[in-house]
Coordinates of C-alpha atoms in Angstrom, one line a residue:
Chain C
M62 CA -22.9 149.9 219.5
N63 CA -20.6 152.9 219.7
L64 CA -18.0 154.5 221.9
S65 CA -20.4 156.1 224.4
S66 CA -22.4 152.9 224.9
C67 CA -19.2 151.0 225.7
L68 CA -18.1 153.7 228.1
V69 CA -21.5 153.7 229.8
L70 CA -21.2 150.0 230.3
S71 CA -17.7 150.1 231.7
A72 CA -18.5 153.0 234.0
A73 CA -21.5 151.0 235.4
L74 CA -19.3 147.9 235.9
F75 CA -16.6 150.0 237.5
G76 CA -19.2 151.6 239.9
I77 CA -20.5 148.1 240.9
G78 CA -16.9 147.0 241.5
A79 CA -16.2 150.0 243.6
F80 CA -19.3 149.4 245.7
G81 CA -18.2 145.9 246.3
L82 CA -14.7 146.9 247.2
L83 CA -16.1 149.4 249.8
T84 CA -18.6 147.1 251.4
R85 CA -16.9 143.7 251.5
R86 CA -15.0 142.7 254.6
N87 CA -13.7 139.4 253.5
L88 CA -10.3 139.8 251.8
I89 CA -11.1 137.4 248.9
A90 CA -14.5 139.1 248.2
A91 CA -12.7 142.4 248.1
L92 CA -10.2 141.0 245.6
I93 CA -13.1 139.7 243.4
S94 CA -14.6 143.2 243.4
L95 CA -11.2 144.6 242.4
E96 CA -11.2 142.2 239.5
L97 CA -14.5 143.7 238.3
M98 CA -13.0 147.1 238.3
V99 CA -9.9 146.0 236.3
N100 CA -12.3 144.3 233.9
A101 CA -14.2 147.6 233.3
A102 CA -10.8 149.3 232.6
L103 CA -10.0 146.6 230.0
I104 CA -13.3 147.3 228.3
N105 CA -12.3 150.9 228.1
F106 CA -8.9 150.1 226.5
V107 CA -10.5 147.9 223.8
A108 CA -13.3 150.4 223.1
F109 CA -11.0 153.3 222.7
A110 CA -8.8 151.2 220.4
R111 CA -11.8 150.3 218.2
F112 CA -13.6 153.7 218.2
G113 CA -10.6 156.0 218.7
D114 CA -10.9 157.8 215.5
Q115 CA -14.3 159.1 216.5
L116 CA -12.9 161.4 219.1
P117 CA -13.1 165.0 217.9
G118 CA -9.7 166.4 217.0
R119 CA -7.7 163.3 218.0
L120 CA -5.2 161.2 216.2
P121 CA -6.6 158.2 214.3
G122 CA -7.1 155.1 216.4
D123 CA -4.3 152.7 217.0
P124 CA -6.0 149.3 217.3
E125 CA -2.8 147.3 218.0
S126 CA -1.6 149.4 220.9
G127 CA -5.1 149.3 222.5
S128 CA -5.1 145.5 222.4
L129 CA -1.5 145.3 223.6
F130 CA -2.2 147.6 226.6
A131 CA -5.1 145.3 227.5
L132 CA -2.8 142.3 227.2
F133 CA -0.2 143.9 229.5
A134 CA -2.9 144.8 232.0
V135 CA -4.1 141.2 232.0
A136 CA -0.5 140.0 232.7
V137 CA 0.0 142.5 235.5
T138 CA -3.3 141.5 237.1
A139 CA -2.3 137.8 237.0
A140 CA 0.9 138.7 238.9
E141 CA -1.0 140.8 241.4
M142 CA -3.6 138.1 242.0
A143 CA -1.0 135.4 242.5
I144 CA 0.7 137.5 245.2
A145 CA -2.6 138.6 246.8
L146 CA -3.9 135.0 247.1
A147 CA -0.6 133.8 248.4
I148 CA -0.9 136.4 251.2
V149 CA -4.5 135.3 251.8
I150 CA -3.3 131.7 252.3
A151 CA -0.4 132.7 254.5
L152 CA -2.8 134.8 256.7
H153 CA -5.3 132.0 257.0
R154 CA -2.5 129.5 257.9
R155 CA -1.2 131.9 260.6
S156 CA -4.5 132.5 262.2
A157 CA -5.3 128.8 262.1
A158 CA -2.0 128.1 263.8
A159 CA -2.8 130.7 266.5
G160 CA -6.1 128.9 267.1
G161 CA -8.2 131.8 265.7
R162 CA -11.6 131.2 264.2
A163 CA -11.2 130.4 260.5
R164 CA -14.2 132.5 259.5
N165 CA -12.8 135.8 260.7
S166 CA -9.2 135.3 259.7
L167 CA -9.7 137.2 256.4
D168 CA -11.7 140.2 257.8
V169 CA -10.0 143.2 256.3
T170 CA -10.9 145.4 259.3
A171 CA -9.2 143.0 261.6
L172 CA -5.9 143.0 259.8
E173 CA -4.4 145.8 261.9
S174 CA -0.8 144.6 261.6
L175 CA -1.0 145.3 257.9
H176 CA -1.8 149.0 258.4
G177 CA 1.9 149.9 258.8
Chain T
M1257 CA -28.9 146.6 214.1
A1258 CA -28.6 143.0 215.2
A1259 CA -25.2 143.9 216.8
D1260 CA -26.9 146.6 218.8
V1261 CA -29.5 144.3 220.2
L1262 CA -26.8 141.7 221.0
F1263 CA -24.7 144.4 222.7
W1264 CA -27.5 145.7 224.9
A1265 CA -28.5 142.1 225.8
V1266 CA -24.9 141.3 226.8
S1267 CA -24.6 144.5 228.7
A1268 CA -27.8 143.9 230.7
V1269 CA -26.6 140.4 231.7
L1270 CA -23.1 141.7 232.5
V1271 CA -24.5 144.3 234.9
A1272 CA -26.8 141.9 236.5
L1273 CA -24.0 139.3 237.0
A1274 CA -21.7 142.0 238.4
A1275 CA -24.4 143.1 240.9
A1276 CA -24.9 139.5 241.9
T1277 CA -21.1 139.1 242.4
V1278 CA -20.9 142.0 244.8
L1279 CA -24.1 141.3 246.6
A1280 CA -23.8 137.5 247.0
R1281 CA -23.6 136.4 250.7
N1282 CA -21.8 133.2 249.8
L1283 CA -18.2 133.6 248.7
F1284 CA -18.3 130.7 246.3
R1285 CA -21.3 132.2 244.5
A1286 CA -19.5 135.5 244.2
A1287 CA -16.6 133.8 242.5
L1288 CA -19.0 132.1 240.1
G1289 CA -20.5 135.4 239.4
L1290 CA -17.1 136.8 238.5
L1291 CA -16.6 133.8 236.2
G1292 CA -19.8 134.8 234.3
V1293 CA -18.7 138.4 234.1
L1294 CA -15.3 137.4 232.6
W1295 CA -17.0 135.1 230.0
L1296 CA -19.4 137.8 228.9
T1297 CA -16.6 140.4 228.7
A1298 CA -14.8 138.0 226.3
V1299 CA -17.9 137.9 224.2
L1300 CA -17.9 141.7 224.2
F1301 CA -14.3 141.8 223.1
I1302 CA -15.1 139.5 220.2
M1303 CA -17.9 141.9 219.2
L1304 CA -15.4 144.8 219.4
H1305 CA -13.1 142.8 217.1
A1306 CA -10.4 142.4 219.7
E1307 CA -10.1 138.6 219.2
M1308 CA -6.6 138.3 220.8
V1309 CA -7.7 140.0 224.0
A1310 CA -10.8 137.8 224.1
L1311 CA -8.6 134.7 223.8
V1312 CA -6.2 135.9 226.5
Q1313 CA -9.1 136.8 228.7
V1314 CA -10.4 133.2 228.5
M1315 CA -7.0 131.6 229.0
V1316 CA -5.4 133.8 231.6
Y1317 CA -8.4 135.2 233.5
I1318 CA -10.8 132.2 233.4
G1319 CA -8.2 129.4 233.1
G1320 CA -5.7 130.9 235.5
I1321 CA -6.9 133.6 237.9
M1322 CA -10.3 132.1 238.4
I1323 CA -8.8 128.8 239.3
F1324 CA -6.5 130.6 241.8
V1325 CA -9.5 132.4 243.3
L1326 CA -11.6 129.2 243.6
Y1327 CA -8.7 127.4 245.3
A1328 CA -8.3 130.2 247.7
V1329 CA -12.0 130.2 248.5
L1330 CA -12.1 126.4 249.0
L1331 CA -8.9 126.5 251.2
T1332 CA -9.9 129.3 253.5
S1333 CA -13.6 129.2 254.0
E1334 CA -16.4 126.7 254.5
L1335 CA -18.6 126.2 251.4
G1336 CA -22.0 126.9 252.9
G1337 CA -20.7 129.9 255.0
K1338 CA -22.5 133.2 254.7
M1339 CA -20.8 136.5 254.9
P1340 CA -22.5 139.2 257.0
A1341 CA -24.4 141.8 255.1
P1342 CA -22.9 145.3 255.2
S1343 CA -24.6 147.8 257.6
F1344 CA -27.1 150.2 256.1
W1345 CA -25.0 153.3 256.5
K1346 CA -21.9 151.6 255.0
A1347 CA -23.9 150.4 252.0
A1348 CA -25.4 153.9 251.5
A1349 CA -22.0 155.6 251.8
A1350 CA -20.5 153.1 249.3
I1351 CA -23.4 153.8 246.8
V1352 CA -22.8 157.5 247.2
A1353 CA -19.0 157.1 246.6
S1354 CA -19.2 154.9 243.6
G1355 CA -22.2 156.8 242.2
T1356 CA -20.2 160.0 242.3
A1357 CA -17.4 158.4 240.3
V1358 CA -19.9 157.2 237.6
A1359 CA -21.6 160.6 237.5
M1360 CA -18.2 162.3 237.0
V1361 CA -17.4 160.0 234.1
A1362 CA -20.9 160.6 232.6
A1363 CA -20.4 164.4 232.9
L1364 CA -17.0 164.2 231.3
M1365 CA -18.4 162.1 228.4
R1366 CA -21.1 164.6 227.8
K1367 CA -18.7 167.5 227.8
S1368 CA -16.2 165.9 225.4
G1369 CA -19.0 164.8 223.1
A1370 CA -17.2 161.5 222.5
G1371 CA -18.4 159.1 219.8
G1372 CA -22.2 159.0 219.3
T1373 CA -21.9 157.6 215.9
D1374 CA -21.3 154.0 214.9
V1375 CA -18.2 153.0 212.9
A1376 CA -18.5 151.2 209.6
A1377 CA -18.0 147.5 209.9
G1378 CA -14.3 146.5 209.6
G1379 CA -13.0 150.0 210.3
N1380 CA -10.5 149.9 213.1
V1381 CA -9.4 146.3 213.6
A1382 CA -6.1 144.9 214.9
A1383 CA -5.0 142.0 212.8
L1384 CA -3.3 139.2 214.7
K1385 CA -0.1 139.4 212.5
A1386 CA 0.2 143.1 213.0
L1387 CA -0.2 142.6 216.7
G1388 CA 2.6 140.1 216.9
L1389 CA 4.9 142.2 214.8
R1390 CA 4.2 145.2 217.0
L1391 CA 4.9 143.2 220.2
L1392 CA 8.4 142.2 219.1
D1393 CA 9.3 145.5 217.4
P1394 CA 12.3 147.2 219.0
G1395 CA 11.5 150.5 217.4
P1396 CA 9.8 153.6 218.9
Q1397 CA 6.3 152.2 218.1
G1398 CA 7.1 148.7 219.3
F1399 CA 6.5 147.0 222.6
L1400 CA 9.6 144.9 222.9
I1401 CA 10.9 146.3 226.2
P1402 CA 7.6 146.0 228.1
F1403 CA 7.2 142.5 226.7
E1404 CA 10.5 141.5 228.2
L1405 CA 9.9 143.3 231.4
I1406 CA 6.5 141.7 231.9
S1407 CA 8.1 138.2 231.6
V1408 CA 10.5 139.1 234.4
L1409 CA 7.6 140.5 236.4
L1410 CA 5.6 137.3 236.0
L1411 CA 8.6 135.1 237.0
A1412 CA 9.3 137.3 240.1
A1413 CA 5.6 137.1 241.0
M1414 CA 5.6 133.4 240.7
V1415 CA 8.6 132.9 242.9
G1416 CA 7.3 135.5 245.4
A1417 CA 3.9 133.8 245.6
I1418 CA 5.5 130.4 246.4
A1419 CA 7.8 132.0 248.9
V1420 CA 4.9 133.8 250.7
A1421 CA 2.5 130.9 250.7
R1422 CA 4.7 127.9 251.5
E1423 CA 4.7 126.3 254.9
P1424 CA 7.3 127.9 257.2
R1425 CA 10.2 125.7 257.9
G1426 CA 9.8 123.5 261.0
G1427 CA 6.0 123.3 260.6
P1428 CA 3.4 125.8 261.6

């Protein structure tokens, strides 16, 4: 267990999440894939904090700031997911009120009014 | 050596669960897959001696965000519903795009020659007390201002989420 094995793992998880984000059409499924990518980034923060002094010619590792960056990232993700899921519920309610089919109300390719 | 075996076992299950998450045709199963990924990541954080991050991961991600996601799934879609599979060309394009990103990271890692050696046990560990002192330290190395800002951000996000999701006045 060393820095490069952690980085390989997080790169694999990030790739899987990116694949999901690109192929999913349901808004909630896309958000779940986004969470996978954020999770991979958190693994990177923690791994660099733990193994930071292995990097050639770098400063010695700073374990506290690595953990704190991960904690702040978790808090920002919580805020982001709260807003995103509130938007999901508002969209669903709007399409249900307009008599749309509930199944397609969260299709990201159909949300043209959000393109700006 | 035992830690190595455990690490590779956890990694294999993590990658398998992540693949199941993005490939599941049922939205509820995808959410359960994400739940498993988050648990195993907490295990990984414990193995990397980041106990605080592991605890926050369990409490905030699994206890908070996952409950949010499950509620949203249950409110907006039928349980047995199947999502359509992506078309072949779309899946192929997504594999190429995400594979390119992973290959670039791999090339960069090889070029920088980062960390092939294991650290000695107990080398670079953040103690809980040091973490708390650092978080409330107003000095140049401290994190006091981000800590206060994030509390304002969370409050704003909470109010905003309620404002966005609540029933419009006068009924739908």
